[in-house]
Tab-separated table of C-alpha atoms in Angstrom:
chain	number	residue	atom	x	y	z
I	1	MET	CA	20.061	-171.995	-115.526
I	2	SER	CA	22.969	-170.645	-113.490
I	3	ALA	CA	22.723	-169.378	-109.938
I	4	ASN	CA	21.801	-165.783	-109.245
I	5	LYS	CA	24.606	-163.228	-109.414
I	6	ASN	CA	24.423	-160.023	-107.393
I	7	THR	CA	26.068	-156.783	-108.553
I	8	GLU	CA	25.697	-153.106	-107.641
I	9	SER	CA	25.260	-149.981	-109.749
I	10	ASP	CA	24.604	-146.359	-108.828
I	11	VAL	CA	21.939	-146.074	-111.536
I	12	VAL	CA	19.781	-148.607	-113.381
I	13	LEU	CA	17.940	-147.517	-116.529
I	14	ILE	CA	15.250	-149.843	-117.889
I	15	GLY	CA	14.723	-149.552	-121.646
I	16	ALA	CA	17.193	-148.360	-124.294
I	17	GLY	CA	15.027	-145.681	-125.887
I	18	ILE	CA	15.463	-141.913	-126.187
I	19	MET	CA	14.507	-141.325	-122.534
I	20	SER	CA	17.067	-143.668	-120.937
I	21	ALA	CA	19.726	-142.667	-123.473
I	22	THR	CA	19.261	-138.980	-122.618
I	23	LEU	CA	19.106	-139.505	-118.851
I	24	GLY	CA	22.184	-141.719	-118.930
I	25	LEU	CA	24.181	-139.115	-120.833
I	26	LEU	CA	23.040	-136.273	-118.573
I	27	LEU	CA	23.907	-138.149	-115.373
I	28	LYS	CA	27.302	-139.230	-116.714
I	29	GLU	CA	28.139	-135.676	-117.768
I	30	LEU	CA	27.084	-134.404	-114.342
I	31	ASN	CA	28.858	-137.173	-112.425
I	32	PRO	CA	31.566	-138.873	-114.544
I	33	GLY	CA	32.299	-141.360	-111.760
I	34	ALA	CA	28.753	-142.765	-111.652
I	35	THR	CA	28.178	-146.401	-112.546
I	36	ILE	CA	25.185	-146.993	-114.819
I	37	GLU	CA	23.506	-150.153	-116.132
I	38	ILE	CA	20.998	-150.036	-118.998
I	39	PHE	CA	18.778	-153.046	-119.661
I	40	GLU	CA	16.908	-153.613	-122.934
I	41	ARG	CA	14.721	-156.634	-123.685
I	42	LEU	CA	15.272	-156.404	-127.468
I	43	ASP	CA	18.561	-156.993	-129.310
I	44	SER	CA	19.417	-153.330	-129.975
I	45	ALA	CA	18.493	-149.808	-128.908
I	46	ALA	CA	15.508	-147.723	-130.035
I	47	GLN	CA	13.331	-150.459	-131.525
I	48	GLU	CA	10.034	-149.433	-129.935
I	49	SER	CA	8.647	-145.872	-129.671
I	50	SER	CA	12.010	-144.243	-130.466
I	51	ASP	CA	12.359	-146.027	-133.810
I	52	ALA	CA	12.037	-143.700	-136.801
I	53	MET	CA	8.893	-145.277	-138.228
I	54	ASN	CA	7.235	-145.753	-134.847
I	55	ASN	CA	6.818	-142.001	-134.282
I	56	ALA	CA	6.127	-138.905	-136.368
I	57	GLY	CA	9.681	-137.561	-136.104
I	58	THR	CA	8.225	-134.084	-136.010
I	59	GLY	CA	10.519	-132.588	-133.446
I	60	HIS	CA	7.416	-131.247	-131.723
I	61	ALA	CA	7.914	-127.527	-131.212
I	62	ALA	CA	4.183	-126.653	-131.306
I	63	PHE	CA	4.687	-124.855	-134.620
I	64	CYS	CA	2.049	-126.947	-136.392
I	65	GLU	CA	0.204	-129.065	-133.795
I	66	LEU	CA	-3.222	-127.456	-133.472
I	67	ASN	CA	-4.222	-129.496	-130.413
I	68	TYR	CA	-1.599	-127.557	-128.403
I	69	THR	CA	-3.572	-124.323	-128.848
I	70	PRO	CA	-7.184	-124.972	-127.796
I	71	GLU	CA	-9.782	-122.276	-128.300
I	72	LYS	CA	-11.851	-121.430	-125.228
I	73	ASN	CA	-14.725	-118.971	-125.515
I	74	GLY	CA	-13.198	-117.516	-128.669
I	75	VAL	CA	-9.766	-117.061	-127.065
I	76	ILE	CA	-6.712	-119.081	-128.123
I	77	ASP	CA	-4.841	-120.572	-125.172
I	78	THR	CA	-1.149	-120.468	-126.165
I	79	SER	CA	0.317	-121.611	-122.832
I	80	LYS	CA	0.913	-125.257	-123.808
I	81	ALA	CA	2.382	-124.313	-127.185
I	82	LEU	CA	4.798	-121.892	-125.532
I	83	ASP	CA	5.791	-124.477	-122.944
I	84	ILE	CA	6.450	-127.205	-125.534
I	85	CYS	CA	8.381	-124.830	-127.785
I	86	GLU	CA	10.609	-123.797	-124.862
I	87	GLN	CA	11.282	-127.469	-124.163
I	88	PHE	CA	12.211	-128.248	-127.737
I	89	GLU	CA	14.688	-125.357	-127.702
I	90	GLU	CA	16.365	-127.042	-124.712
I	91	SER	CA	16.565	-130.288	-126.690
I	92	ARG	CA	18.241	-128.452	-129.583
I	93	GLN	CA	20.796	-126.941	-127.215
I	94	PHE	CA	21.628	-130.283	-125.627
I	95	TRP	CA	21.998	-132.005	-129.005
I	96	SER	CA	24.298	-129.159	-130.087
I	97	TYR	CA	26.382	-129.674	-126.943
I	98	LEU	CA	26.714	-133.382	-127.793
I	99	VAL	CA	27.840	-132.563	-131.345
I	100	ASN	CA	30.295	-129.889	-130.185
I	101	LYS	CA	31.800	-132.324	-127.659
I	102	ASN	CA	32.036	-135.001	-130.381
I	103	ILE	CA	29.832	-137.266	-128.261
I	104	ILE	CA	27.669	-137.761	-131.353
I	105	GLN	CA	28.614	-136.985	-134.939
I	106	SER	CA	26.945	-136.221	-138.266
I	107	PRO	CA	23.876	-134.258	-137.117
I	108	LYS	CA	22.192	-134.616	-140.524
I	109	SER	CA	21.856	-138.326	-139.805
I	110	PHE	CA	19.258	-137.531	-137.129
I	111	VAL	CA	17.948	-133.980	-137.635
I	112	ASN	CA	17.075	-132.033	-140.788
I	113	THR	CA	15.281	-128.799	-141.592
I	114	VAL	CA	11.708	-129.486	-142.692
I	115	PRO	CA	9.174	-126.614	-142.497
I	116	HIS	CA	6.178	-127.121	-140.196
I	117	MET	CA	2.732	-126.225	-141.512
I	118	SER	CA	-0.837	-126.219	-140.245
I	119	PHE	CA	-3.492	-126.637	-142.924
I	120	VAL	CA	-7.284	-126.360	-142.587
I	121	TRP	CA	-10.381	-125.850	-144.709
I	122	GLY	CA	-13.903	-124.539	-144.038
I	123	ASP	CA	-14.948	-121.193	-142.556
I	124	ALA	CA	-14.826	-122.192	-138.881
I	125	ASN	CA	-11.422	-123.875	-139.141
I	126	VAL	CA	-9.955	-121.008	-141.179
I	127	ASN	CA	-11.125	-118.539	-138.530
I	128	PHE	CA	-9.559	-120.705	-135.821
I	129	LEU	CA	-6.211	-120.877	-137.632
I	130	LYS	CA	-6.203	-117.133	-138.258
I	131	ASN	CA	-6.888	-116.452	-134.566
I	132	ARG	CA	-4.180	-118.953	-133.606
I	133	HIS	CA	-1.646	-117.237	-135.836
I	134	GLU	CA	-2.505	-113.805	-134.451
I	135	ALA	CA	-2.106	-115.082	-130.885
I	136	LEU	CA	1.195	-116.885	-131.492
I	137	LYS	CA	2.737	-114.229	-133.729
I	138	LYS	CA	2.991	-111.921	-130.706
I	139	GLU	CA	5.392	-114.344	-129.011
I	140	PRO	CA	9.130	-114.207	-129.868
I	141	LEU	CA	9.242	-118.008	-130.137
I	142	PHE	CA	6.674	-117.881	-132.959
I	143	GLU	CA	7.232	-114.483	-134.565
I	144	ALA	CA	8.603	-116.088	-137.762
I	145	MET	CA	5.278	-117.861	-138.398
I	146	GLU	CA	3.610	-116.942	-141.718
I	147	TYR	CA	-0.123	-117.156	-142.474
I	148	SER	CA	-1.962	-117.291	-145.765
I	149	GLU	CA	-5.370	-117.995	-147.285
I	150	ASP	CA	-3.973	-117.499	-150.796
I	151	THR	CA	-4.030	-120.745	-152.770
I	152	GLU	CA	-0.906	-119.898	-154.784
I	153	THR	CA	1.103	-119.098	-151.672
I	154	ILE	CA	0.038	-122.346	-150.008
I	155	LYS	CA	0.797	-124.231	-153.230
I	156	ASN	CA	4.284	-122.754	-153.173
I	157	TRP	CA	4.753	-124.007	-149.608
I	158	ALA	CA	3.351	-127.506	-150.263
I	159	PRO	CA	2.374	-128.226	-153.904
I	160	LEU	CA	0.831	-131.676	-153.376
I	161	ILE	CA	-1.838	-130.502	-150.929
I	162	MET	CA	-3.178	-127.942	-153.422
I	163	GLU	CA	-2.954	-129.919	-156.671
I	164	ASN	CA	-6.507	-130.421	-158.096
I	165	ARG	CA	-8.148	-129.187	-154.899
I	166	LYS	CA	-11.674	-127.794	-155.354
I	167	ALA	CA	-11.373	-124.153	-156.391
I	168	ASP	CA	-14.257	-123.017	-154.169
I	169	GLN	CA	-12.869	-124.638	-151.001
I	170	LYS	CA	-11.799	-122.053	-148.456
I	171	VAL	CA	-8.361	-122.966	-147.087
I	172	ALA	CA	-5.691	-121.501	-144.824
I	173	ALA	CA	-2.208	-122.459	-143.710
I	174	THR	CA	0.598	-121.363	-141.435
I	175	TYR	CA	4.256	-121.922	-142.236
I	176	MET	CA	7.340	-122.115	-140.014
I	177	ASN	CA	10.655	-122.525	-141.796
I	178	LEU	CA	12.309	-123.345	-138.440
I	179	GLY	CA	10.680	-126.787	-138.296
I	180	THR	CA	12.637	-130.034	-138.187
I	181	ASP	CA	12.363	-133.728	-138.950
I	182	VAL	CA	14.062	-135.783	-136.223
I	183	ASN	CA	15.065	-139.422	-136.493
I	184	PHE	CA	14.867	-140.210	-132.772
I	185	GLY	CA	15.894	-143.801	-133.425
I	186	GLU	CA	19.194	-142.770	-134.988
I	187	LEU	CA	19.802	-140.159	-132.283
I	188	THR	CA	19.162	-142.754	-129.569
I	189	LYS	CA	21.495	-145.305	-131.163
I	190	ARG	CA	24.301	-142.753	-131.327
I	191	MET	CA	23.783	-141.805	-127.680
I	192	ILE	CA	23.826	-145.452	-126.599
I	193	LYS	CA	26.889	-146.162	-128.761
I	194	HIS	CA	28.780	-143.421	-126.930
I	195	GLN	CA	27.721	-144.751	-123.540
I	196	LEU	CA	28.926	-148.239	-124.431
I	197	LYS	CA	32.441	-146.793	-124.645
I	198	GLN	CA	32.346	-145.056	-121.260
I	199	ASP	CA	33.938	-146.403	-118.097
I	200	GLY	CA	31.342	-147.456	-115.557
I	201	VAL	CA	28.505	-147.803	-118.096
I	202	LYS	CA	27.135	-151.193	-119.144
I	203	VAL	CA	24.385	-151.725	-121.716
I	204	THR	CA	22.842	-155.202	-121.826
I	205	PHE	CA	20.490	-156.272	-124.615
I	206	ASN	CA	18.169	-159.309	-124.790
I	207	THR	CA	17.631	-158.838	-121.063
I	208	GLU	CA	14.271	-158.455	-119.354
I	209	VAL	CA	13.617	-156.901	-115.960
I	210	TYR	CA	11.116	-159.296	-114.422
I	211	ASP	CA	10.946	-158.004	-110.841
I	212	LEU	CA	11.631	-154.899	-108.806
I	213	LYS	CA	11.702	-154.759	-105.000
I	214	ARG	CA	12.767	-152.162	-102.458
I	215	THR	CA	15.430	-153.296	-100.003
I	216	GLN	CA	15.418	-152.552	-96.267
I	217	ASP	CA	18.059	-149.838	-96.679
I	218	GLY	CA	15.995	-147.984	-99.322
I	219	LYS	CA	17.803	-149.242	-102.413
I	220	TRP	CA	16.252	-151.275	-105.222
I	221	LYS	CA	16.757	-154.924	-106.033
I	222	VAL	CA	16.376	-155.241	-109.803
I	223	SER	CA	15.943	-158.831	-111.011
I	224	VAL	CA	16.875	-159.447	-114.650
I	225	LYS	CA	16.894	-162.432	-116.970
I	226	ASP	CA	18.783	-163.122	-120.178
I	227	ILE	CA	16.011	-163.898	-122.687
I	228	LYS	CA	18.213	-166.234	-124.740
I	229	THR	CA	19.949	-168.250	-122.006
I	230	GLY	CA	17.517	-167.873	-119.107
I	231	GLU	CA	20.372	-166.769	-116.851
I	232	GLN	CA	19.164	-164.612	-113.961
I	233	ARG	CA	20.952	-162.025	-111.862
I	234	THR	CA	20.201	-159.214	-109.480
I	235	VAL	CA	21.422	-155.626	-109.475
I	236	ILE	CA	21.231	-153.463	-106.355
I	237	SER	CA	20.888	-149.773	-107.161
I	238	LYS	CA	20.322	-146.487	-105.349
I	239	PHE	CA	18.303	-145.104	-108.282
I	240	VAL	CA	16.121	-146.765	-110.926
I	241	PHE	CA	14.511	-145.151	-113.962
I	242	ILE	CA	11.817	-147.053	-115.836
I	243	GLY	CA	11.743	-145.803	-119.415
I	244	ALA	CA	10.303	-148.936	-120.980
I	245	GLY	CA	7.701	-147.281	-123.208
I	246	GLY	CA	4.243	-148.782	-122.835
I	247	ALA	CA	5.610	-151.534	-120.571
I	248	SER	CA	6.547	-148.973	-117.901
I	249	ILE	CA	3.079	-149.278	-116.343
I	250	LEU	CA	3.684	-153.002	-115.707
I	251	LEU	CA	6.995	-152.341	-113.934
I	252	LEU	CA	5.432	-149.481	-111.969
I	253	LYS	CA	2.980	-152.030	-110.551
I	254	LYS	CA	5.818	-154.416	-109.652
I	255	SER	CA	7.652	-151.644	-107.775
I	256	GLY	CA	4.781	-151.336	-105.310
I	257	ILE	CA	5.321	-147.616	-104.685
I	258	PRO	CA	2.129	-146.037	-103.303
I	259	GLU	CA	2.460	-143.115	-105.742
I	260	GLY	CA	1.692	-145.506	-108.600
I	261	LYS	CA	-1.178	-147.393	-106.973
I	262	HIS	CA	-4.044	-145.866	-108.972
I	263	TYR	CA	-2.342	-145.635	-112.373
I	264	GLY	CA	-3.520	-147.678	-115.337
I	265	GLY	CA	-2.838	-147.706	-119.062
I	266	PHE	CA	-4.972	-147.616	-122.209
I	267	PRO	CA	-3.094	-148.871	-125.307
I	268	VAL	CA	-3.569	-147.165	-128.670
I	269	SER	CA	-1.920	-148.579	-131.779
I	270	GLY	CA	-1.272	-146.796	-135.042
I	271	GLN	CA	-0.528	-147.169	-138.734
I	272	TRP	CA	1.076	-144.973	-141.390
I	273	LEU	CA	0.729	-144.815	-145.132
I	274	VAL	CA	4.255	-144.517	-146.545
I	275	CYS	CA	5.245	-143.339	-150.027
I	276	GLU	CA	8.799	-143.942	-151.227
I	277	ASP	CA	8.179	-142.742	-154.783
I	278	GLU	CA	11.088	-140.337	-155.327
I	279	GLN	CA	9.194	-138.156	-157.808
I	280	LEU	CA	6.329	-137.552	-155.364
I	281	ALA	CA	8.661	-137.116	-152.386
I	282	GLU	CA	10.510	-134.347	-154.243
I	283	GLN	CA	7.253	-132.402	-154.675
I	284	HIS	CA	6.586	-132.107	-150.946
I	285	PHE	CA	8.902	-130.556	-148.381
I	286	ALA	CA	6.989	-129.929	-145.156
I	287	LYS	CA	5.195	-131.509	-142.238
I	288	VAL	CA	1.559	-130.532	-142.752
I	289	TYR	CA	-0.708	-130.986	-139.707
I	290	GLY	CA	-4.486	-130.708	-139.703
I	291	LEU	CA	-7.238	-131.008	-137.107
I	292	ALA	CA	-8.096	-134.291	-135.410
I	293	SER	CA	-11.412	-135.980	-136.127
I	294	VAL	CA	-14.106	-135.624	-133.467
I	295	GLY	CA	-13.433	-138.223	-130.766
I	296	ALA	CA	-9.884	-138.923	-131.935
I	297	PRO	CA	-6.991	-138.940	-129.426
I	298	PRO	CA	-4.343	-136.194	-129.867
I	299	MET	CA	-1.850	-138.735	-131.235
I	300	SER	CA	-4.219	-139.280	-134.186
I	301	VAL	CA	-4.007	-135.747	-135.587
I	302	PRO	CA	-3.597	-136.343	-139.360
I	303	HIS	CA	-0.449	-135.073	-141.032
I	304	LEU	CA	1.384	-135.421	-144.343
I	305	ASP	CA	5.109	-135.411	-143.644
I	306	THR	CA	8.468	-135.293	-145.307
I	307	ARG	CA	10.683	-137.870	-143.592
I	308	PHE	CA	14.404	-138.577	-143.751
I	309	VAL	CA	15.154	-142.159	-142.678
I	310	ASN	CA	18.599	-143.658	-143.292
I	311	GLY	CA	19.363	-140.761	-145.600
I	312	LYS	CA	16.359	-141.445	-147.838
I	313	LYS	CA	13.521	-138.973	-148.312
I	314	SER	CA	9.963	-140.326	-148.239
I	315	LEU	CA	6.404	-139.222	-147.450
I	316	LEU	CA	4.321	-140.381	-144.533
I	317	PHE	CA	0.620	-139.881	-143.825
I	318	GLY	CA	-1.395	-140.761	-140.765
I	319	PRO	CA	-1.504	-141.949	-138.152
I	320	TYR	CA	-4.558	-144.168	-138.347
I	321	ALA	CA	-5.402	-145.107	-134.777
I	322	GLY	CA	-6.270	-148.600	-133.652
I	323	PHE	CA	-6.594	-150.744	-130.579
I	324	SER	CA	-4.489	-153.632	-129.314
I	325	THR	CA	-4.130	-155.030	-125.815
I	326	LYS	CA	-0.336	-155.001	-126.264
I	327	PHE	CA	1.658	-152.322	-124.433
I	328	LEU	CA	4.573	-152.641	-126.898
I	329	LYS	CA	4.744	-153.607	-130.583
I	330	THR	CA	6.783	-156.599	-129.444
I	331	GLY	CA	4.667	-157.064	-126.310
I	332	SER	CA	2.048	-159.596	-125.287
I	333	TYR	CA	-1.697	-159.520	-125.887
I	334	TRP	CA	-1.983	-160.131	-122.124
I	335	ASP	CA	-0.286	-156.804	-121.258
I	336	LEU	CA	-3.498	-154.865	-120.644
I	337	PHE	CA	-4.985	-157.603	-118.458
I	338	SER	CA	-1.716	-158.028	-116.533
I	339	SER	CA	-1.739	-154.331	-115.670
I	340	ILE	CA	-5.080	-154.504	-113.841
I	341	SER	CA	-4.927	-154.590	-110.044
I	342	THR	CA	-7.205	-153.892	-107.108
I	343	GLY	CA	-5.513	-150.494	-106.811
I	344	ASN	CA	-6.222	-149.298	-110.339
I	345	ILE	CA	-9.321	-151.150	-111.520
I	346	GLY	CA	-11.603	-148.347	-110.309
I	347	THR	CA	-9.491	-145.779	-112.159
I	348	MET	CA	-9.511	-147.819	-115.360
I	349	VAL	CA	-13.250	-148.464	-115.303
I	350	GLY	CA	-14.034	-144.834	-114.466
I	351	ALA	CA	-11.761	-143.437	-117.168
I	352	GLY	CA	-13.076	-146.011	-119.652
I	353	LEU	CA	-16.706	-145.113	-119.065
I	354	ASP	CA	-15.895	-141.437	-119.559
I	355	ASN	CA	-14.204	-142.168	-122.890
I	356	MET	CA	-16.634	-144.479	-124.676
I	357	GLY	CA	-16.488	-142.145	-127.678
I	358	LEU	CA	-12.769	-142.818	-127.972
I	359	THR	CA	-13.356	-146.577	-127.837
I	360	LYS	CA	-15.932	-146.382	-130.634
I	361	TYR	CA	-13.573	-144.215	-132.684
I	362	LEU	CA	-10.712	-146.714	-132.292
I	363	ILE	CA	-12.957	-149.625	-133.309
I	364	SER	CA	-14.055	-147.724	-136.433
I	365	GLU	CA	-10.401	-147.047	-137.265
I	366	VAL	CA	-9.497	-150.725	-136.867
I	367	LEU	CA	-12.312	-151.685	-139.245
I	368	ALA	CA	-11.496	-148.948	-141.783
I	369	SER	CA	-10.981	-150.298	-145.294
I	370	PRO	CA	-8.014	-149.355	-147.537
I	371	ASP	CA	-10.410	-147.161	-149.534
I	372	LYS	CA	-11.411	-145.263	-146.387
I	373	LYS	CA	-7.750	-144.759	-145.467
I	374	LEU	CA	-7.083	-143.437	-148.962
I	375	ALA	CA	-10.063	-141.074	-148.662
I	376	SER	CA	-8.493	-139.580	-145.509
I	377	LEU	CA	-5.203	-139.097	-147.351
I	378	LYS	CA	-7.004	-137.430	-150.281
I	379	GLU	CA	-8.227	-134.691	-147.929
I	380	TYR	CA	-4.563	-133.629	-147.700
I	381	PHE	CA	-3.315	-134.887	-151.077
I	382	PRO	CA	-6.239	-134.859	-153.558
I	383	ASP	CA	-4.287	-136.669	-156.315
I	384	ALA	CA	-3.093	-139.549	-154.101
I	385	LYS	CA	-3.186	-143.019	-155.678
I	386	GLN	CA	-3.379	-146.260	-153.711
I	387	GLU	CA	-0.533	-147.926	-155.615
I	388	ASN	CA	2.008	-145.330	-154.440
I	389	TRP	CA	1.472	-146.025	-150.741
I	390	ARG	CA	2.144	-148.980	-148.450
I	391	LEU	CA	0.874	-149.554	-144.921
I	392	GLU	CA	3.392	-149.424	-142.060
I	393	ILE	CA	2.621	-150.352	-138.454
I	394	ALA	CA	3.489	-147.448	-136.147
I	395	GLY	CA	4.507	-147.584	-132.502
I	396	GLN	CA	2.275	-148.628	-129.645
I	397	ARG	CA	1.247	-145.843	-127.242
I	398	VAL	CA	-0.193	-146.351	-123.778
I	399	GLN	CA	-2.289	-143.407	-122.630
I	400	THR	CA	-2.226	-142.841	-118.880
I	401	MET	CA	-5.305	-143.537	-116.739
I	402	LYS	CA	-5.063	-141.822	-113.357
I	403	ARG	CA	-6.847	-139.897	-110.625
I	404	ASN	CA	-6.837	-136.121	-110.938
I	405	SER	CA	-6.367	-133.704	-108.030
I	406	GLU	CA	-10.052	-134.103	-107.156
I	407	GLY	CA	-9.818	-137.890	-107.133
I	408	LYS	CA	-11.774	-138.330	-110.379
I	409	ALA	CA	-10.641	-141.011	-112.830
I	410	GLU	CA	-9.420	-139.597	-116.140
I	411	LEU	CA	-7.609	-140.552	-119.316
I	412	ALA	CA	-4.580	-138.293	-119.636
I	413	PHE	CA	-2.750	-137.453	-122.858
I	414	GLY	CA	0.871	-136.392	-122.854
I	415	THR	CA	3.946	-137.424	-120.886
I	416	GLU	CA	4.160	-137.799	-117.120
I	417	VAL	CA	6.791	-138.894	-114.608
I	418	VAL	CA	5.711	-140.760	-111.480
I	419	ASN	CA	8.393	-140.948	-108.815
I	420	ALA	CA	8.782	-142.460	-105.375
I	421	ALA	CA	8.621	-139.926	-102.538
I	422	ASP	CA	12.315	-140.412	-101.725
I	423	GLY	CA	13.346	-139.955	-105.375
I	424	SER	CA	14.913	-143.413	-105.607
I	425	LEU	CA	12.659	-144.521	-108.477
I	426	ALA	CA	11.090	-142.663	-111.402
I	427	VAL	CA	8.737	-143.989	-114.056
I	428	LEU	CA	7.924	-142.353	-117.387
I	429	LEU	CA	4.342	-142.799	-118.615
I	430	GLY	CA	2.402	-141.487	-121.599
I	431	ALA	CA	3.209	-140.473	-125.154
I	432	SER	CA	3.553	-137.372	-127.366
I	433	PRO	CA	5.336	-134.974	-127.301
I	434	GLY	CA	7.702	-137.130	-125.219
I	435	ALA	CA	10.731	-137.655	-127.480
I	436	SER	CA	10.935	-134.005	-128.562
I	437	THR	CA	10.882	-132.760	-124.983
I	438	THR	CA	13.020	-135.509	-123.443
I	439	VAL	CA	15.772	-133.178	-122.231
I	440	THR	CA	13.376	-131.000	-120.202
I	441	ILE	CA	11.575	-134.059	-118.827
I	442	MET	CA	14.891	-135.509	-117.662
I	443	LEU	CA	16.040	-132.207	-116.146
I	444	LYS	CA	12.844	-132.079	-114.071
I	445	LEU	CA	13.345	-135.718	-113.095
I	446	ILE	CA	16.911	-135.008	-111.947
I	447	GLU	CA	15.673	-132.045	-109.886
I	448	LYS	CA	13.145	-134.301	-108.099
I	449	CYS	CA	15.320	-137.365	-107.668
I	450	PHE	CA	18.717	-135.735	-107.009
I	451	PRO	CA	17.624	-132.511	-105.248
I	452	ASN	CA	20.843	-131.787	-103.329
I	453	GLU	CA	23.164	-132.436	-106.264
I	454	PHE	CA	20.834	-130.502	-108.557
I	455	LYS	CA	21.251	-127.354	-106.469
I	456	SER	CA	25.028	-127.691	-106.134
I	457	PRO	CA	27.203	-125.070	-107.873
I	458	GLU	CA	28.954	-127.826	-109.837
I	459	TRP	CA	25.769	-129.278	-111.325
I	460	GLN	CA	24.233	-125.853	-111.935
I	461	ALA	CA	27.345	-124.808	-113.877
I	462	LYS	CA	27.240	-128.015	-115.901
I	463	PHE	CA	23.552	-127.491	-116.709
I	464	LYS	CA	24.392	-124.028	-118.068
I	465	GLU	CA	27.225	-125.489	-120.147
I	466	MET	CA	24.978	-128.151	-121.692
I	467	ILE	CA	21.888	-125.916	-122.041
I	468	PRO	CA	22.870	-122.207	-122.125
I	469	SER	CA	19.268	-121.056	-121.546
I	470	PHE	CA	18.945	-123.276	-118.452
I	471	GLY	CA	16.722	-121.593	-115.849
I	472	LEU	CA	15.394	-119.011	-118.316
I	473	LYS	CA	12.341	-118.718	-120.546
I	474	LEU	CA	13.651	-117.871	-124.001
I	475	ASN	CA	10.338	-116.251	-124.890
I	476	ASP	CA	11.197	-113.614	-122.252
I	477	HIS	CA	14.713	-113.127	-123.697
I	478	PRO	CA	14.273	-112.574	-127.461
I	479	GLU	CA	17.900	-111.621	-128.108
I	480	LEU	CA	19.194	-114.761	-126.400
I	481	LEU	CA	16.589	-116.797	-128.307
I	482	LYS	CA	17.841	-115.390	-131.613
I	483	GLU	CA	21.453	-116.034	-130.651
I	484	LEU	CA	20.876	-119.629	-129.513
I	485	ARG	CA	18.703	-120.529	-132.486
I	486	ALA	CA	21.457	-119.286	-134.782
I	487	GLU	CA	24.149	-121.201	-132.865
I	488	THR	CA	22.227	-124.476	-132.661
I	489	SER	CA	21.209	-124.213	-136.310
I	490	LYS	CA	24.867	-123.869	-137.304
I	491	THR	CA	26.002	-126.770	-135.119
I	492	LEU	CA	23.149	-129.065	-136.196
I	493	GLU	CA	23.502	-127.955	-139.856
I	494	LEU	CA	19.938	-126.591	-139.986
I	495	LYS	CA	18.609	-123.616	-141.940
I	496	TYR	CA	17.935	-120.464	-139.959
C-alpha cells in the first residue's frame, strides 16, 4: 500500500448515480472553472438505483401514481401531485437544454413517450379515481387527463389488462398521453461521459470513500481507497455531496454533523417480473398503476409497464417488496447494523414500533411463492402465464427514519436532503420519486449550499437559460406550460 496522497478539489461528489451526475453538470455549467471529483465504488456509473432495471423508469410526473393524491374526508388532496409534476417539468427542460447544447445526444436512448394510466376496480376505488380525475382535471398541468369506466375504451388504451377480465367487474381508468418511460441509467452514463471530457472534472471508479472529517478551517477531508489496489489518498474540499444511494446514511454518520444525528435507515428490497416476449410487449403500450396493498410502502404500488431498455421493448410488473439488511444491492448484510448509533437508536426503535404492519407485510412478500406473485400479476393481466415472465431483482431502497418537527420518531417516504448548517456538506436520503425530480432537488440544494452565488445575477441568468420556467409555477402560467411542453417534446423527440 502506498503512502497517502493529498489533493484539493472545489467539489467532491460521492456516488456516480443520477443525483451526482446532475449536480456535477449544474455546478460546472454555473461555474466552468470549478474543479470537481466524483468517486464511485463500482466499476462504472449508474449501477445501483439509477440503473434501468433497478427503478420503475416512470418519469414520475404524478399522472398515474395514486399515492400522490390522498383522499381526506372525501376531498382529494392534489398538492403533492402538483408539486411533483412541476418538478418533472423542470427535469424535462434541463434534459432539453443538455440535448440542445450537444452535452448529451440521442434522446430516444433515455426517454420515450409511454402513456401513463391509473387503473382500479370495485365501487370504492372507482369513486376515488373519478374524484381524483375531477380534482386534477381543473389544473392546467393535468387538463389533458382522460377518464373512462367504459371497458372498450380502457381496452383500447391497454388491451392486456382487459383481456378475459370478468364482465361484471366494475373498472375505471385515467389516461395521460404525455407520460414517459425514462432510462435513468442511460441518462446518467451520458452525463458522466460528458463530465469525463471536461477540464477540472475527474471521475474515479472502483474507489470507496471510507472516512469523512471536517478540518479546522471548515473544509472536508475525504479519505478514499482504491478497492483493487488498496491505495489510499485524501481529498480536501470546500463542498461535499453524498449521493451514494442507500449507503448515504452510513457516510452521514461518519461526517458527524449534528443535523444528521437522529437519522436512521430502513432498507426495503424489491423484485420485478419481466416479460421479453415481443408479441406480448407489442400488445401493451402504457404504464398502468394501481393502488398499493394495505400496509405496503409507497414504492410497492403495483404497476404493469412498457419499458425501453437498450432499445428493446419489454414489459415489467411489480415491484414485489422484500427485506434485506443491505443498503445497496452490492452492499453488505452488516449495513443496517453498522448504521445504528447512540444518536439514532431511539429514532429507529420508535419508528420501527410504529410500523410493525410494514414489517409483517415485507416478511409476507419475502415468503410469497411464484404462484402468489403470478396471482398479483393476473389482477392487472388476467391472461398472464408463468412461462412468459422471469424474476429480476430490483434496486435497494432505504427509507428514512427521523424525528419530525414535534420530536416524534417516524418512517418517512420520499426524498430528503440533509445539509450541514454552513452548507459545506449535503446528503441525499430516501427514494421515489427521486430520479424524476433530481433537477429540482439539486436546485434547492444549490440554493442552500451556495446561497450567495445562487442569488447572483450571473447564476440567476444561467438558471433561466437551463430551465426557462425557473422561479415560476407552470400551473399558474398555462400558456408558458403549453409552449415549454411543446418545445421540450420536440427536442426530446416525444409526442405532444
